[in-house]
């Protein structure tokens, strides 16, 4: 199979990914072999390729937003599926729990959030193929204290797609079956791929921030994740305030109905209940913190931060304001988000690249030269 392989991390301008012909992986117990249909491109991929995250393998295939068709392997282990019966459904926050009655595969009219439940009968394509999504979270050990506390996203010994195990910048990929998620029929391959990291981790950031219906929420940075989060927030009747440096990103936020849009140096005109930062910049965290009302929360949605600048505690943090970090996602986040995405017809803005242009796709992410998300189509 063809794959984009990283052997030596380097600036993306040096095209460190090399297209190679390598053996197609063999299925093993508890895993499935996927024909990759699309793979989203994430800023974390850039951190890996450029060496900001220390290498875990001498050779690695990046990519952790995989939409694939199961063609071999342990089908019986595919148990985590969107649309299966749920015992209650948390919509907003891990800290402010609100649940709905359980949903089943059968039509139940309209939910309390005013969206249709998943129809009983799948499309012809879904009945003939098994389309699944793979996220950055490739697996956990299941035995560490955090896994036993139902905090699998904090697992002491996790594996990560495209970092500790090979990912989706390839024609085929191997994935742990119990960490695959059925893609709803309403979502096509190209638009589903960015949902699998940018979408899910943005959704978790909203939960970590404690977003409630009707809140005033700030989004600091407006790339692949934020342009999906705004649609979720609007479905929860929230007012959304966007601060971002790129003019094209500001125009995109305006077109998507943000209540206010400003530059990175401008402050939202109201005190925010919650704020999410998407840029790996400590200065952005301070800007978000300075925009909060008393009792507000900033959630930092970044795997890497350049620094935390010194700031005035009395002015910015006192008043029971809080700063929280977002660490990975869990399988509940993935199931809940993909179901919600199908219900509200959430579609990312995408630019597609062929596999042999993987370096160019990452360069577009680094330079912010595209709006929305980049997606590689093998």
Short mmCIF file of C-alpha atoms in Angstrom, two decimals:
data_model
loop_
_atom_site.label_atom_id
_atom_site.label_comp_id
_atom_site.label_asym_id
_atom_site.label_seq_id
_atom_site.Cartn_x
_atom_site.Cartn_y
_atom_site.Cartn_z
CA UNK A 1 0.00 0.00 0.00
CA UNK A 2 1.00 3.64 -0.37
CA UNK A 3 1.58 5.66 2.82
CA UNK A 4 3.08 8.96 3.96
CA UNK A 5 5.86 7.93 6.35
CA UNK A 6 7.77 10.06 8.85
CA UNK A 7 11.29 8.93 9.75
CA UNK A 8 12.99 12.18 10.76
CA UNK A 9 10.95 15.07 12.20
CA UNK A 10 11.71 18.38 10.50
CA UNK A 11 10.03 21.70 9.62
CA UNK A 12 7.14 21.03 7.27
CA UNK A 13 8.77 23.35 4.73
CA UNK A 14 11.36 20.57 4.26
CA UNK A 15 8.66 18.01 3.32
CA UNK A 16 9.61 15.40 5.97
CA UNK A 17 6.83 12.99 4.96
CA UNK A 18 7.89 10.54 2.26
CA UNK A 19 5.43 8.59 0.12
CA UNK A 20 6.41 4.91 0.24
CA UNK A 21 5.08 1.53 -0.84
CA UNK A 22 4.91 -0.61 2.31
CA UNK A 23 3.16 -3.89 3.24
CA UNK A 24 -0.54 -3.67 4.05
CA UNK A 25 -0.98 -4.39 7.78
CA UNK A 26 -2.27 -7.82 8.78
CA UNK A 27 -5.37 -8.01 11.01
CA UNK A 28 -4.80 -9.27 14.56
CA UNK A 29 -7.18 -10.22 17.40
CA UNK A 30 -9.36 -7.35 18.60
CA UNK A 31 -8.47 -5.21 15.58
CA UNK A 32 -9.99 -4.42 12.19
CA UNK A 33 -8.35 -3.57 8.88
CA UNK A 34 -9.76 -0.43 7.27
CA UNK A 35 -9.65 0.79 3.71
CA UNK A 36 -9.05 4.49 4.34
CA UNK A 37 -11.70 6.63 2.66
CA UNK A 38 -10.59 9.98 4.12
CA UNK A 39 -8.29 11.22 6.86
CA UNK A 40 -8.48 14.67 8.43
CA UNK A 41 -5.35 16.76 8.95
CA UNK A 42 -4.82 18.14 12.45
CA UNK A 43 -2.43 20.62 14.06
CA UNK A 44 -1.31 17.77 16.33
CA UNK A 45 -0.05 15.99 13.20
CA UNK A 46 2.06 19.06 12.58
CA UNK A 47 3.48 18.93 16.13
CA UNK A 48 4.45 15.29 15.50
CA UNK A 49 5.95 15.83 12.04
CA UNK A 50 7.96 18.87 13.13
CA UNK A 51 9.19 17.19 16.32
CA UNK A 52 7.46 19.41 18.90
CA UNK A 53 6.15 16.15 20.34
CA UNK A 54 9.00 13.68 20.98
CA UNK A 55 9.00 10.70 18.57
CA UNK A 56 7.72 7.38 19.90
CA UNK A 57 8.67 5.29 16.88
CA UNK A 58 11.54 5.44 14.38
CA UNK A 59 8.93 5.29 11.59
CA UNK A 60 5.33 6.41 11.87
CA UNK A 61 2.38 7.07 9.57
CA UNK A 62 0.58 10.17 10.92
CA UNK A 63 -3.16 10.85 10.79
CA UNK A 64 -5.81 10.29 13.44
CA UNK A 65 -9.13 11.38 11.90
CA UNK A 66 -9.81 8.28 9.82
CA UNK A 67 -13.01 7.38 8.03
CA UNK A 68 -12.63 3.83 6.78
CA UNK A 69 -14.47 0.79 5.53
CA UNK A 70 -13.94 -2.37 7.56
CA UNK A 71 -12.66 -5.01 5.14
CA UNK A 72 -11.18 -7.61 7.51
CA UNK A 73 -10.60 -8.45 11.14
CA UNK A 74 -12.60 -8.81 14.34
CA UNK A 75 -16.09 -7.60 13.31
CA UNK A 76 -17.61 -8.99 16.52
CA UNK A 77 -15.60 -6.50 18.60
CA UNK A 78 -17.22 -3.50 16.87
CA UNK A 79 -19.50 -2.73 19.82
CA UNK A 80 -19.19 1.05 20.24
CA UNK A 81 -21.64 2.23 17.61
CA UNK A 82 -23.42 5.49 17.08
CA UNK A 83 -27.16 4.94 17.21
CA UNK A 84 -27.13 2.01 19.64
CA UNK A 85 -29.36 2.21 22.70
CA UNK A 86 -28.06 4.70 25.25
CA UNK A 87 -29.02 4.76 28.94
CA UNK A 88 -29.46 8.50 29.28
CA UNK A 89 -27.47 10.99 27.22
CA UNK A 90 -25.39 13.80 28.69
CA UNK A 91 -25.70 16.79 26.39
CA UNK A 92 -23.71 19.57 27.89
CA UNK A 93 -21.26 19.14 30.72
CA UNK A 94 -19.46 16.62 32.86
CA UNK A 95 -19.89 19.06 35.74
CA UNK A 96 -23.40 20.31 34.99
CA UNK A 97 -25.10 17.04 34.13
CA UNK A 98 -28.25 17.14 32.04
CA UNK A 99 -29.59 13.94 30.56
CA UNK A 100 -32.28 13.01 28.11
CA UNK A 101 -34.39 9.84 28.04
CA UNK A 102 -32.62 6.94 26.39
CA UNK A 103 -32.61 6.85 22.60
CA UNK A 104 -33.03 3.64 20.66
CA UNK A 105 -32.53 2.81 17.00
CA UNK A 106 -36.28 3.25 16.45
CA UNK A 107 -37.81 6.62 15.55
CA UNK A 108 -39.01 8.54 18.59
CA UNK A 109 -40.16 11.81 17.05
CA UNK A 110 -38.30 14.91 18.18
CA UNK A 111 -35.98 15.06 21.16
CA UNK A 112 -36.09 17.76 23.80
CA UNK A 113 -33.35 19.64 21.93
CA UNK A 114 -35.63 19.83 18.89
CA UNK A 115 -33.81 17.45 16.55
CA UNK A 116 -34.79 14.15 14.99
CA UNK A 117 -33.62 10.85 16.42
CA UNK A 118 -31.70 8.50 14.12
CA UNK A 119 -34.02 6.75 11.64
CA UNK A 120 -34.55 3.02 12.03
CA UNK A 121 -33.56 2.02 8.52
CA UNK A 122 -30.02 2.70 7.35
CA UNK A 123 -29.15 3.78 3.83
CA UNK A 124 -28.30 1.20 1.17
CA UNK A 125 -24.60 1.98 1.56
CA UNK A 126 -24.68 1.50 5.34
CA UNK A 127 -26.42 -1.85 4.97
CA UNK A 128 -23.72 -3.12 2.62
CA UNK A 129 -20.59 -1.71 4.26
CA UNK A 130 -19.34 -0.98 7.73
CA UNK A 131 -18.06 2.59 7.79
CA UNK A 132 -16.32 3.54 10.99
CA UNK A 133 -14.35 6.42 12.38
CA UNK A 134 -11.03 6.24 14.22
CA UNK A 135 -9.94 9.05 16.53
CA UNK A 136 -6.63 10.10 18.06
CA UNK A 137 -7.37 7.84 21.03
CA UNK A 138 -6.25 4.43 19.77
CA UNK A 139 -6.65 2.52 23.04
CA UNK A 140 -6.15 2.36 26.79
CA UNK A 141 -4.76 -0.28 29.12
CA UNK A 142 -8.12 -0.59 30.92
CA UNK A 143 -6.46 -1.35 34.26
CA UNK A 144 -4.81 1.88 35.48
CA UNK A 145 -6.47 3.90 38.28
CA UNK A 146 -7.96 6.36 35.80
CA UNK A 147 -9.51 3.67 33.61
CA UNK A 148 -10.98 2.08 36.74
CA UNK A 149 -12.44 5.47 37.71
CA UNK A 150 -14.14 5.82 34.31
CA UNK A 151 -11.63 8.52 33.30
CA UNK A 152 -10.14 6.69 30.34
CA UNK A 153 -9.02 9.93 28.67
CA UNK A 154 -6.46 10.27 31.50
CA UNK A 155 -5.17 6.69 31.13
CA UNK A 156 -1.56 6.28 32.26
CA UNK A 157 -0.69 4.05 29.30
CA UNK A 158 -2.73 5.15 26.27
CA UNK A 159 -1.91 4.60 22.63
CA UNK A 160 -2.44 7.34 20.06
CA UNK A 161 -3.34 6.93 16.40
CA UNK A 162 -0.71 8.40 14.13
CA UNK A 163 1.77 8.83 16.99
CA UNK A 164 2.35 5.64 18.96
CA UNK A 165 0.63 3.45 16.32
CA UNK A 166 0.31 4.03 12.58
CA UNK A 167 -2.46 6.30 11.39
CA UNK A 168 -4.47 7.21 8.34
CA UNK A 169 -2.13 8.97 5.90
CA UNK A 170 -2.24 5.71 3.95
CA UNK A 171 -4.45 3.52 1.79
CA UNK A 172 -5.13 1.10 4.68
CA UNK A 173 -4.99 1.30 8.46
CA UNK A 174 -5.26 -1.10 11.39
CA UNK A 175 -7.36 -0.04 14.39
CA UNK A 176 -8.53 -1.50 17.68
CA UNK A 177 -12.13 -2.54 17.07
CA UNK A 178 -13.49 -1.31 20.40
CA UNK A 179 -12.11 2.16 19.64
CA UNK A 180 -13.90 2.44 16.28
CA UNK A 181 -17.21 4.29 15.96
CA UNK A 182 -19.93 3.74 13.40
CA UNK A 183 -20.30 6.78 11.14
CA UNK A 184 -23.97 7.82 10.80
CA UNK A 185 -25.35 7.51 7.28
CA UNK A 186 -26.11 11.25 7.21
CA UNK A 187 -22.38 12.10 7.23
CA UNK A 188 -20.31 11.63 4.05
CA UNK A 189 -16.66 10.53 4.16
CA UNK A 190 -15.04 13.88 3.40
CA UNK A 191 -17.07 15.90 5.91
CA UNK A 192 -17.06 13.22 8.61
CA UNK A 193 -13.25 13.01 8.86
CA UNK A 194 -12.63 16.40 10.59
CA UNK A 195 -15.35 15.59 13.11
CA UNK A 196 -13.21 12.76 14.50
CA UNK A 197 -10.70 15.01 16.23
CA UNK A 198 -11.47 18.67 15.68
CA UNK A 199 -15.16 18.01 16.27
CA UNK A 200 -14.97 15.58 19.17
CA UNK A 201 -12.24 17.40 21.09
CA UNK A 202 -14.06 20.70 20.59
CA UNK A 203 -17.20 19.05 21.95
CA UNK A 204 -15.25 17.81 24.97
CA UNK A 205 -13.86 21.32 25.49
CA UNK A 206 -17.42 22.63 25.72
CA UNK A 207 -18.14 19.97 28.34
CA UNK A 208 -14.96 20.73 30.30
CA UNK A 209 -15.84 24.43 30.25
CA UNK A 210 -19.26 23.57 31.69
CA UNK A 211 -21.27 25.17 28.87
CA UNK A 212 -24.99 25.40 29.58
CA UNK A 213 -27.87 26.33 27.29
CA UNK A 214 -28.04 30.07 26.67
CA UNK A 215 -24.49 30.82 27.85
CA UNK A 216 -22.31 33.54 26.36
CA UNK A 217 -19.32 31.61 25.01
CA UNK A 218 -16.07 32.94 23.58
CA UNK A 219 -14.07 31.06 20.96
CA UNK A 220 -10.46 32.27 20.80
CA UNK A 221 -9.08 31.09 17.48
CA UNK A 222 -11.33 29.93 14.68
CA UNK A 223 -9.87 27.01 12.79
CA UNK A 224 -10.94 23.41 12.22
CA UNK A 225 -12.29 22.80 15.74
CA UNK A 226 -13.92 26.16 16.48
CA UNK A 227 -15.87 26.32 13.22
CA UNK A 228 -17.59 23.07 14.27
CA UNK A 229 -18.05 24.09 17.90
CA UNK A 230 -20.01 27.19 16.89
CA UNK A 231 -22.72 25.03 15.31
CA UNK A 232 -23.02 22.92 18.46
CA UNK A 233 -23.27 26.05 20.60
CA UNK A 234 -25.95 27.51 18.35
CA UNK A 235 -27.94 24.29 18.68
CA UNK A 236 -27.80 24.92 22.46
CA UNK A 237 -29.07 28.52 22.02
CA UNK A 238 -25.74 30.04 23.13
CA UNK A 239 -24.44 33.45 22.06
CA UNK A 240 -21.00 33.06 20.46
CA UNK A 241 -18.19 35.62 20.49
CA UNK A 242 -15.17 34.94 18.26
CA UNK A 243 -11.70 36.45 18.60
CA UNK A 244 -9.18 35.41 15.95
CA UNK A 245 -6.21 36.92 14.13
CA UNK A 246 -6.92 35.79 10.56
CA UNK A 247 -9.17 37.96 8.40
CA UNK A 248 -10.48 34.94 6.47
CA UNK A 249 -11.27 33.21 9.77
CA UNK A 250 -13.17 36.30 10.94
CA UNK A 251 -15.18 36.32 7.73
CA UNK A 252 -15.95 32.62 8.19
CA UNK A 253 -17.13 33.25 11.77
CA UNK A 254 -19.38 36.05 10.54
CA UNK A 255 -20.81 33.84 7.81
CA UNK A 256 -21.58 31.14 10.39
CA UNK A 257 -23.60 33.55 12.50
CA UNK A 258 -21.31 34.52 15.39
CA UNK A 259 -22.87 37.21 17.57
CA UNK A 260 -19.61 39.20 17.59
CA UNK A 261 -16.30 38.82 15.76
CA UNK A 262 -13.06 40.65 16.56
CA UNK A 263 -9.30 40.50 16.17
CA UNK A 264 -7.02 38.83 18.70
CA UNK A 265 -6.41 42.28 20.24
CA UNK A 266 -10.09 43.13 20.66
CA UNK A 267 -12.15 42.20 23.70
CA UNK A 268 -15.72 40.85 23.45
CA UNK A 269 -18.29 43.51 24.41
CA UNK A 270 -19.79 41.40 27.21
CA UNK A 271 -18.46 39.32 30.08
CA UNK A 272 -18.27 35.70 28.98
CA UNK A 273 -19.67 32.74 30.91
CA UNK A 274 -17.26 30.33 29.21
CA UNK A 275 -14.30 30.65 26.87
CA UNK A 276 -12.44 28.06 24.80
CA UNK A 277 -8.94 28.70 23.48
CA UNK A 278 -7.82 26.82 20.38
CA UNK A 279 -4.40 28.35 19.67
CA UNK A 280 -1.25 26.93 21.34
CA UNK A 281 -0.50 30.37 22.79
CA UNK A 282 -0.36 31.45 26.41
CA UNK A 283 -1.17 35.03 25.36
CA UNK A 284 -4.49 33.79 23.98
CA UNK A 285 -5.27 32.09 27.31
CA UNK A 286 -4.71 35.40 29.13
CA UNK A 287 -6.92 37.23 26.60
CA UNK A 288 -9.69 34.71 27.20
CA UNK A 289 -9.29 34.94 30.97
CA UNK A 290 -9.56 38.73 30.85
CA UNK A 291 -12.89 38.40 29.02
CA UNK A 292 -14.63 36.27 31.69
CA UNK A 293 -17.27 37.33 34.16
CA UNK A 294 -16.78 36.29 37.77
CA UNK A 295 -17.27 32.54 38.08
CA UNK A 296 -16.46 32.00 34.41
CA UNK A 297 -14.29 29.22 33.01
CA UNK A 298 -11.55 29.07 30.37
CA UNK A 299 -10.92 25.66 28.78
CA UNK A 300 -7.56 25.33 27.00
CA UNK A 301 -8.09 23.10 23.97
CA UNK A 302 -4.45 22.56 23.01
CA UNK A 303 -2.12 19.60 23.36
CA UNK A 304 0.86 21.97 23.42
CA UNK A 305 1.20 25.51 24.83
CA UNK A 306 4.17 27.78 24.19
CA UNK A 307 4.15 29.17 27.75
CA UNK A 308 1.90 30.59 30.48
CA UNK A 309 2.68 34.31 30.79
CA UNK A 310 2.74 36.04 34.15
CA UNK A 311 -0.61 37.68 34.90
CA UNK A 312 -2.38 39.72 37.58
CA UNK A 313 -4.20 37.27 39.87
CA UNK A 314 -6.32 40.01 41.50
CA UNK A 315 -7.69 41.26 38.19
CA UNK A 316 -7.91 38.10 36.11
CA UNK A 317 -8.37 34.99 38.27
CA UNK A 318 -9.83 36.19 41.56
CA UNK A 319 -13.62 36.02 41.64
CA UNK A 320 -13.68 32.22 41.28
CA UNK A 321 -12.67 32.29 37.65
CA UNK A 322 -11.13 29.00 36.54
CA UNK A 323 -8.64 27.69 33.97
CA UNK A 324 -9.07 24.06 32.89
CA UNK A 325 -7.13 21.93 30.44
CA UNK A 326 -8.64 19.53 27.92
CA UNK A 327 -6.85 16.18 27.80
CA UNK A 328 -7.88 13.76 25.05
CA UNK A 329 -11.45 12.59 24.56
CA UNK A 330 -13.27 9.47 25.67
CA UNK A 331 -15.54 7.06 23.87
CA UNK A 332 -18.66 8.61 25.36
CA UNK A 333 -17.65 11.96 23.88
CA UNK A 334 -17.20 10.34 20.47
CA UNK A 335 -20.56 8.55 20.49
CA UNK A 336 -22.49 11.56 21.80
CA UNK A 337 -20.87 14.00 19.42
CA UNK A 338 -21.27 11.90 16.26
CA UNK A 339 -24.93 11.34 17.07
CA UNK A 340 -25.43 15.07 17.66
CA UNK A 341 -23.55 15.92 14.46
CA UNK A 342 -25.93 13.73 12.47
CA UNK A 343 -28.99 15.20 14.20
CA UNK A 344 -28.05 18.84 13.54
CA UNK A 345 -26.56 18.10 10.08
CA UNK A 346 -23.14 19.37 11.15
CA UNK A 347 -20.73 19.68 8.23
CA UNK A 348 -17.22 21.01 8.33
CA UNK A 349 -15.76 23.29 5.70
CA UNK A 350 -13.08 21.17 4.01
CA UNK A 351 -10.26 21.35 1.47
CA UNK A 352 -9.16 17.96 0.15
CA UNK A 353 -5.62 16.87 -0.76
CA UNK A 354 -4.40 13.63 -2.41
CA UNK A 355 -2.12 11.40 -0.34
CA UNK A 356 1.01 12.47 -2.24
CA UNK A 357 0.30 16.08 -1.17
CA UNK A 358 0.35 15.29 2.56
CA UNK A 359 3.19 17.74 3.22
CA UNK A 360 1.27 20.49 1.43
CA UNK A 361 -1.83 19.69 3.49
CA UNK A 362 0.16 20.14 6.72
CA UNK A 363 1.73 23.33 5.40
CA UNK A 364 -1.76 24.74 4.79
CA UNK A 365 -2.61 24.04 8.44
CA UNK A 366 0.58 25.70 9.68
CA UNK A 367 0.09 28.82 7.56
CA UNK A 368 -3.67 29.06 8.19
CA UNK A 369 -4.05 29.35 4.43
CA UNK A 370 -7.35 27.47 4.30
CA UNK A 371 -10.60 27.96 6.19
CA UNK A 372 -11.98 25.00 8.10
CA UNK A 373 -10.23 21.65 7.79
CA UNK A 374 -7.81 19.89 5.44
CA UNK A 375 -8.61 16.28 4.50
CA UNK A 376 -6.39 13.71 2.78
CA UNK A 377 -8.13 11.36 0.36
CA UNK A 378 -5.90 8.36 -0.55
#
